[in-house]
Coordinates of C-alpha atoms in Angstrom, one line a residue:
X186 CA 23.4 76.6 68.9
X187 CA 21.6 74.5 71.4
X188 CA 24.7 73.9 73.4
X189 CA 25.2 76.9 73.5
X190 CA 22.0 77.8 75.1
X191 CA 22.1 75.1 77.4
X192 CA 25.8 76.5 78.4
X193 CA 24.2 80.1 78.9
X194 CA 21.4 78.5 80.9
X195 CA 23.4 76.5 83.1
X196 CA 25.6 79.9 83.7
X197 CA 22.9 81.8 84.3
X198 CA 21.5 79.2 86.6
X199 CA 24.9 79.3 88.5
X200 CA 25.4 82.6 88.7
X201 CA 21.6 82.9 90.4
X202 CA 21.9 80.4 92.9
X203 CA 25.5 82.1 94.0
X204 CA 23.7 85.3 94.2
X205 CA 21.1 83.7 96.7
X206 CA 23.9 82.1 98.9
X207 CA 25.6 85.5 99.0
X208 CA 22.3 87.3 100.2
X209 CA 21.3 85.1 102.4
X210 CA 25.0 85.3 103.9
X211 CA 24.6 88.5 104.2
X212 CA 21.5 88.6 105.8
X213 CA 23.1 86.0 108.3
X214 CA 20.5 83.2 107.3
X215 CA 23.5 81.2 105.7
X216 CA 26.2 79.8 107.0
X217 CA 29.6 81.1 105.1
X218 CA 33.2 79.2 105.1
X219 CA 36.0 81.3 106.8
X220 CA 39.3 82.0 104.9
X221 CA 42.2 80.5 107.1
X222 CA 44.0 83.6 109.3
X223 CA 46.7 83.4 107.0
X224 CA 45.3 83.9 103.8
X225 CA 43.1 86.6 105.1
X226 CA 46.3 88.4 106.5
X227 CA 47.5 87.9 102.7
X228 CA 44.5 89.4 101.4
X229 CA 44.3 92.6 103.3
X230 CA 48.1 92.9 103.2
X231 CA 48.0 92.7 99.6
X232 CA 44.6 95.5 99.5
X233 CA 46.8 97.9 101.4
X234 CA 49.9 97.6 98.6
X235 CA 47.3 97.7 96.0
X236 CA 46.2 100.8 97.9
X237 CA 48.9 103.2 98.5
X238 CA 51.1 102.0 95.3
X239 CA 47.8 103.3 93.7
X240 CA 47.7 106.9 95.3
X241 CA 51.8 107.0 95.2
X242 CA 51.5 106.4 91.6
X243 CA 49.2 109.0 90.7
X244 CA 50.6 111.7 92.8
X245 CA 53.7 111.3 91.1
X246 CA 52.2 112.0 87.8
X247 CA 51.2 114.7 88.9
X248 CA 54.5 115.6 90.5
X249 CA 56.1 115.4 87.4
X250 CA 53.3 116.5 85.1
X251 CA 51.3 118.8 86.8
X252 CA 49.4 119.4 83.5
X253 CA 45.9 117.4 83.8
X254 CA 45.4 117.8 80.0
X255 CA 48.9 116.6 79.4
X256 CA 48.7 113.6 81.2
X257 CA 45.1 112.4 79.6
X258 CA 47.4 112.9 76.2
X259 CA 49.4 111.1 77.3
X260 CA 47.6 108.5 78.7
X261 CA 45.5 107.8 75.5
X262 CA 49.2 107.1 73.8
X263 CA 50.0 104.4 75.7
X264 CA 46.7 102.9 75.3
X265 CA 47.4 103.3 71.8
X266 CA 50.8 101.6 71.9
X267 CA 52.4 105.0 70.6
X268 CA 55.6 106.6 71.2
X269 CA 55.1 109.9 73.2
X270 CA 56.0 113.3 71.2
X271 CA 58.8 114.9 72.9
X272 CA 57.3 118.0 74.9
X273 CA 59.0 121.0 75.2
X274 CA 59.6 121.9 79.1
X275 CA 59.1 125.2 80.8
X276 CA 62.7 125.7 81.2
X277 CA 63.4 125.5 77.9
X278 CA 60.6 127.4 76.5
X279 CA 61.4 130.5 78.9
X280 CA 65.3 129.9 77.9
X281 CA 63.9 130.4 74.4
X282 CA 61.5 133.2 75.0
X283 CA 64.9 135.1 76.5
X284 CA 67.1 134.4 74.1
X285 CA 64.4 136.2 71.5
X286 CA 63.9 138.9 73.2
X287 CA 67.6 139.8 73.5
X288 CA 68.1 139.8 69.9
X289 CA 65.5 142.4 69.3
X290 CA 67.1 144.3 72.6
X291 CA 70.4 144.2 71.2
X292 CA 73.1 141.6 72.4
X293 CA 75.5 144.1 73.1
X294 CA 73.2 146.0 75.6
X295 CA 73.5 145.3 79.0
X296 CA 69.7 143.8 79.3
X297 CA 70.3 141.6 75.9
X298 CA 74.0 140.2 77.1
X299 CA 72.2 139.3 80.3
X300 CA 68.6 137.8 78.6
X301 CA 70.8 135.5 76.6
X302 CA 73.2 134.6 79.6
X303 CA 70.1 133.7 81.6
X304 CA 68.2 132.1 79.0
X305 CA 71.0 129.5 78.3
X306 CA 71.1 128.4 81.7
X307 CA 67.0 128.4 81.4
X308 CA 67.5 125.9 78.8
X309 CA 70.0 123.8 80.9
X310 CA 67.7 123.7 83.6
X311 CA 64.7 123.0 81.1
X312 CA 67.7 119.6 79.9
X313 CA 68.0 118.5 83.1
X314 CA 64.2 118.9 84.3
X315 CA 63.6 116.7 80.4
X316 CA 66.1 113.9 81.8
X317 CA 64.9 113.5 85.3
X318 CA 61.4 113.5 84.3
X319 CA 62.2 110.7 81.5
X320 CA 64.5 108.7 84.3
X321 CA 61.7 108.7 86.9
X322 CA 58.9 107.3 84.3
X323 CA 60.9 104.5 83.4
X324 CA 62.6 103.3 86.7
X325 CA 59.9 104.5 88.7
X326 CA 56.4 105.4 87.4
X327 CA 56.3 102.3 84.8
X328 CA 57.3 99.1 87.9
X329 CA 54.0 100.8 89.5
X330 CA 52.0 100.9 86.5
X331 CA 52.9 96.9 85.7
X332 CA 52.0 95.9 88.9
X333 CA 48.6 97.8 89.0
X334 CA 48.0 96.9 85.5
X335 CA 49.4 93.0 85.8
X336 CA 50.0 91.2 89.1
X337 CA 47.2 93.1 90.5
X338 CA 44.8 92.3 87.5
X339 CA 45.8 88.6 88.1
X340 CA 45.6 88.6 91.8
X341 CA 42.1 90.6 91.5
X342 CA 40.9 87.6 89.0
X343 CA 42.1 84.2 91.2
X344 CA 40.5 86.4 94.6
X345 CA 37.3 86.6 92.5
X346 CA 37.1 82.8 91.5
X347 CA 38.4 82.0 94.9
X348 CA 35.5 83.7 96.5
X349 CA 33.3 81.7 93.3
X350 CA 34.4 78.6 94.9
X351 CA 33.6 79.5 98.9
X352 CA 29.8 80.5 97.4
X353 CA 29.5 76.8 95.2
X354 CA 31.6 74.9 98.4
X355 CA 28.7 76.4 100.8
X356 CA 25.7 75.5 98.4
X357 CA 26.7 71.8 98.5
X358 CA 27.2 72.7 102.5
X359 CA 23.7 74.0 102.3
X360 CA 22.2 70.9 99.9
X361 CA 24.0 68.0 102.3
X362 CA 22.4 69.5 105.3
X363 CA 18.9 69.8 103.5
X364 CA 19.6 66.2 102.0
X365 CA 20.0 64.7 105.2
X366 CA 17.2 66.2 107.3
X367 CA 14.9 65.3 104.1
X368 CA 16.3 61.8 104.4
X369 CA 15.5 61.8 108.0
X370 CA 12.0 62.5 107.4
X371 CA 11.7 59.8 105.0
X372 CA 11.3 62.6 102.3
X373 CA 14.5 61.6 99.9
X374 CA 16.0 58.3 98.6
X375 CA 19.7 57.8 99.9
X376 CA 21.3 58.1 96.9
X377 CA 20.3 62.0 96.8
X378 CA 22.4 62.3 100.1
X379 CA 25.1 60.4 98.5
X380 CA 24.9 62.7 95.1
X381 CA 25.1 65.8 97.4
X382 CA 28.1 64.6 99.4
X383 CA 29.5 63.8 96.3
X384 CA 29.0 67.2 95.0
X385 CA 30.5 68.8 98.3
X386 CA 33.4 66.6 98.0
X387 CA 34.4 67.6 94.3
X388 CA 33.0 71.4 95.5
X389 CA 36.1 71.2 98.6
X390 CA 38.6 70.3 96.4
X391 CA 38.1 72.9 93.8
X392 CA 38.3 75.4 96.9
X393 CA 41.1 74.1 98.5
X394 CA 43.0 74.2 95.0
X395 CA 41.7 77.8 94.0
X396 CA 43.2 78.9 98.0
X397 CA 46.5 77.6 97.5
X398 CA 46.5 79.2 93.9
X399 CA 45.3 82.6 95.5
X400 CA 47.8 82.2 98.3
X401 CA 51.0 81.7 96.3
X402 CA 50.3 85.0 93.8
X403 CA 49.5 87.0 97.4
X404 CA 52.9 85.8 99.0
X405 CA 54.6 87.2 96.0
X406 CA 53.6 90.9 97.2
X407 CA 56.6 90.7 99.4
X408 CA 58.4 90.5 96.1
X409 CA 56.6 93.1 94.9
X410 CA 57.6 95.1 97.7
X411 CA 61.2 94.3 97.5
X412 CA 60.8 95.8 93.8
X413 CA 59.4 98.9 94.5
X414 CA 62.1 99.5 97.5
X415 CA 64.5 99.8 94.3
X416 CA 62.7 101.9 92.0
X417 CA 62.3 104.2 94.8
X418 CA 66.0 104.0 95.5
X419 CA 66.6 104.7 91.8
X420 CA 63.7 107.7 92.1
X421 CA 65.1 109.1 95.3
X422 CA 69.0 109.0 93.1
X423 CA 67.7 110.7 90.3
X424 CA 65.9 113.7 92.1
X425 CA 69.2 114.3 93.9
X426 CA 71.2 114.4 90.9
X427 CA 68.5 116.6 88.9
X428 CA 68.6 119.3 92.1
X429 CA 72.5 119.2 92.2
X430 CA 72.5 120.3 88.6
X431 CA 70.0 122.8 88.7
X432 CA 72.1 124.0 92.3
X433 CA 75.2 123.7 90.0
X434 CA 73.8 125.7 87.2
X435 CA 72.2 128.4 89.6
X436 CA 75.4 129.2 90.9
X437 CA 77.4 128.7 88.4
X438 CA 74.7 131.8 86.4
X439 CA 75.2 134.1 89.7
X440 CA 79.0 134.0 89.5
X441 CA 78.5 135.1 86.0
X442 CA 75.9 137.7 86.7
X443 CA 78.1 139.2 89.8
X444 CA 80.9 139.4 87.4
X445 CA 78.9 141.5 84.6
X446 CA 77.2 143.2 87.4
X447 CA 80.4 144.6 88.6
X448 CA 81.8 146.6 85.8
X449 CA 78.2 147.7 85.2
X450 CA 77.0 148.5 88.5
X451 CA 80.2 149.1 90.9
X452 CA 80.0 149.4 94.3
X453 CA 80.1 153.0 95.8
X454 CA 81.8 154.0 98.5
X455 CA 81.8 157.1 100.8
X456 CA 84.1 159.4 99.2
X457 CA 86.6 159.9 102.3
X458 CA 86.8 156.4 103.0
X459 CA 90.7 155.3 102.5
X460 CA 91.3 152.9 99.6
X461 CA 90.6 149.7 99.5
X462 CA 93.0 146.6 100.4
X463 CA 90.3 143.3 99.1
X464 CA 89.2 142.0 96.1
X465 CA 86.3 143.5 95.2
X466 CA 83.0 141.5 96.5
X467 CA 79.7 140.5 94.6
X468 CA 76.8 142.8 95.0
X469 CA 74.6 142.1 98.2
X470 CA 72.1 139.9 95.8
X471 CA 74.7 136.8 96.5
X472 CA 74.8 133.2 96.7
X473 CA 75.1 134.0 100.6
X474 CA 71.6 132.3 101.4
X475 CA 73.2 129.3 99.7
X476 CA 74.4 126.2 101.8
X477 CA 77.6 125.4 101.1
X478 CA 78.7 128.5 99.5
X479 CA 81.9 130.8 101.3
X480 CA 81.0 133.6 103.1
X481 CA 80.9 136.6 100.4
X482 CA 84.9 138.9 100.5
X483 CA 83.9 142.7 102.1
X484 CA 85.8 145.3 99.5
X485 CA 86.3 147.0 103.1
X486 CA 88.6 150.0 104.3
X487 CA 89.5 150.2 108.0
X488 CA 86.9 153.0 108.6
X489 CA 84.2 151.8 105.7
X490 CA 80.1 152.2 105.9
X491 CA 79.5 156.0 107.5
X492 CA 79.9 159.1 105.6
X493 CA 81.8 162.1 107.1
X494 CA 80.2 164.8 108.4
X495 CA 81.5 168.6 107.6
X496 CA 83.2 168.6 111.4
X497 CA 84.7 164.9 110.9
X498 CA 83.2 161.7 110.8
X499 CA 80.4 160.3 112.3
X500 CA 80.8 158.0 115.6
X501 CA 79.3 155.1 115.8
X502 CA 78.6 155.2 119.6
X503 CA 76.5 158.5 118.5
X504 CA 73.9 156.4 116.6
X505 CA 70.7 156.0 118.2
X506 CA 68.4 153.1 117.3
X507 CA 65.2 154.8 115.7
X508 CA 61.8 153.7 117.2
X509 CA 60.3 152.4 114.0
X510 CA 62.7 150.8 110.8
X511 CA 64.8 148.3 112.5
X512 CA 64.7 144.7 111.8
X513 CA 65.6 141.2 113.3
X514 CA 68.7 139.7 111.2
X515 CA 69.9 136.2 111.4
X516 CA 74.0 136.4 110.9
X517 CA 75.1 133.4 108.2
X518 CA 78.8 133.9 109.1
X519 CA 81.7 134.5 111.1
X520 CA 82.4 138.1 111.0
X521 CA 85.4 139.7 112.8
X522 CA 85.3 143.4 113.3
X523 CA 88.2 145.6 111.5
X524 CA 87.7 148.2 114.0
X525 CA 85.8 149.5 117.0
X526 CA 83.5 151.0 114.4
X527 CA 82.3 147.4 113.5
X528 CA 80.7 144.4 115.4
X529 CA 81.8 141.2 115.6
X530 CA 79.6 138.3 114.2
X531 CA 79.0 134.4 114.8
X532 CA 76.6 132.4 112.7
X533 CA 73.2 131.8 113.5
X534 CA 73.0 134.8 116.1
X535 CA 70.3 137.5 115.7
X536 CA 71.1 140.9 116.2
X537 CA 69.1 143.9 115.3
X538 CA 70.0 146.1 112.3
X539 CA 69.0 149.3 111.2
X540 CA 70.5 152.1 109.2
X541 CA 70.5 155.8 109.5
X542 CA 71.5 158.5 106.6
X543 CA 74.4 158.8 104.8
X544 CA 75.4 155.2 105.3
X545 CA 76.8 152.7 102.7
X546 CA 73.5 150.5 101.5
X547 CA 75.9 147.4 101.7
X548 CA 76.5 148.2 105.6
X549 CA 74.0 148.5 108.9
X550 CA 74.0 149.4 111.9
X551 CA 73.7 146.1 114.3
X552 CA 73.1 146.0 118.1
X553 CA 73.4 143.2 120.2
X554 CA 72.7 143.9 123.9
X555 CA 74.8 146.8 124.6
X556 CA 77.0 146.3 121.8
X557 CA 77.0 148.0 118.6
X558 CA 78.4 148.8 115.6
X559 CA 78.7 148.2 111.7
X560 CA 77.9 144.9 109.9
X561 CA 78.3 144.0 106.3
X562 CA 75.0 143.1 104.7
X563 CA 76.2 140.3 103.2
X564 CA 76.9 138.3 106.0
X565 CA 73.2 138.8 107.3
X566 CA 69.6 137.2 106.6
X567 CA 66.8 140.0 107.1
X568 CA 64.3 138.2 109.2
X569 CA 61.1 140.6 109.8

């Protein structure tokens, strides 16, 4: 017990002389030892790592758990050493939700055969959103969380007993100088001068030690660095592979939507137009925003897009542009003209579009200069 005490008192003594040298530092009345340039490059090198791998980490929780509540639970399970119940995603729930619904709608309706075509490919998208969110904690959230959580907690505690060491190396700086103007004055014996250079001796090499210590754990940040470079590699991969699927699955469900949508809603034609000669094309609600995807097929006659009129049909040259209803349209493919009725297209021109009465909802009117004529909607972006 008593050694105790005397250890507490001697702590407490240390830790209140330290405290004075720091004031007094920063009050400018006491000298204070410099770091070398290169450690102190270290140092703030390593504070700026420490930094932005902090905020980089935490936005990407939220990235892939935008749920605040969700990520406190699952916080406190780590903490706990516990394994992490499996969470249902939104995907899948709303892939769920649809598939319920169309039994009670009736499977073979229209709306049911649809709900449950949807809501399998909601639950696909809901699988692949589970496996990217799972690949991105382990190759990229968790090499963050060790180094905030272990090199940094180890560089954090060396900095703090370097900086221990600078205060206790300037004390003896501090008792030496006082020593030896005492001893000038006749004040102190000799030996005190020799017990304080003593002290500032013993006081130097701890310091120098505790730097080199500090030094080699801050030169392993380029390390660090190196290993993050990897994991973002590995984080980049799997967000590309987890938007190719869900681009693969979207397009894959609007082939098979088109498909159903065409025996149950068929295009319609004028009735004098002549037969057609081309597969018949998706509805207008396409993949034609897509990149990548062929320009949509036109189930097109030679004269296609203007009703007849009792006297004969209408002439396109006849149109006139209304003053309010027409639009700017960005063109998203090649389009060559059947006839004189239609206007030629080339991607990424805009041409202005309009329609008039009577005409085929999956054609407009398009100007461009003094050019005009029919244009298929399909091959058009609406701008405004």
């Amino acid at each position: 017990m008593d050694f105790n005490l005397k250890k507490l008192t001697s702590d407490a003594g240390v830790f209140f002389t330290r405290a004075v040298q720091f004031t007094e530092e920063k009050l400018g009345s006491a000298e204070k030892t410099e770091l070398d340039a290169h450690l102190e490059n270290l140092i703030a090198r390593a504070d700026c790592t420490k930094n932005w791998t902090e905020k980089i980490f935490r936005q990407t929780e939220v990235l892939l758990q935008p749920n605040p509540s969700a990520r406190i639970e699952e916080f406190f399970y780590e903490k706990l050493d516990k394994k992490i119940p499996s969470r249902t995603t939104n995907g899948e729930l709303l892939g769920q939700y649809m598939l319920d619904a169309a039994k009670d709608f009736g499977p073979g309706t229209p709306y049911g055969s649809t709900l449950i075509t949807v809501g399998e490919y909601q639950s696909r998208l809901g699988g692949a959103e589970r496996e990217f969110l799972q690949t991105s904690a382990i190759n990229f959230l968790t090499p963050l969380r060790n180094f905030l959580e272990g090199d940094w907690r180890t560089i954090s505690k060396e900095r703090r007993l370097l900086e221990n060491r600078r205060l206790d190396l300037d004390i003896c700086k501090a008792r030496v100088k006082k020593a030896k103007q005492a001893e000038a004055k006749a004040a102190l014996w000799s030996e005190e001068v020799d017990k304080a250079e003593q002290e500032l001796r013993v006081a130097q090499t701890e310091f120098d030690r505790q730097a080199e210590v500090t030094r080699l754990l801050l030169e392993g940040i380029s390390s660090t660095h190196v290993n993050h470079l990897r994991c973002l590699h590995e984080f980049v991969e799997a967000q590309a592979t987890y938007y190719a699927q869900c681009h693969q699955y979207m397009q894959e469900l609007q082939k098979e939507l088109s498909s159903a949508n065409s025996d149950t809603y068929p295009n319609s034609f004028a009735s004098n137009a002549k037969p057609s000669t081309s597969a018949t094309c998706p509805s207008p609600v396409s993949s034609a925003t897509l990149p990548g995807v062929s320009p949509p097929c036109l189930a097109s006659s030679s004269t296609p897009g203007i009703a007849q009129e009792p006297s004969g049909q209408l002439k396109i040259q006849d149109v006139q542009q209304p003053s309010t209803g027409h639009r700017k349209a960005k063109v998203l493919y090649d389009y060559d003209a059947h006839d004189t009725s239609e206007l030629s297209l080339l991607a990424d021109e805009l041409i202005t579009v309009y329609t008039v009465p009577g005409m085929d909802p999956d054609w407009l009117v398009g100007e461009r200069g003094n050019q005009k004529g029919k244009v298929p909607v399909t091959y058009l972006e609406l701008l405004s």
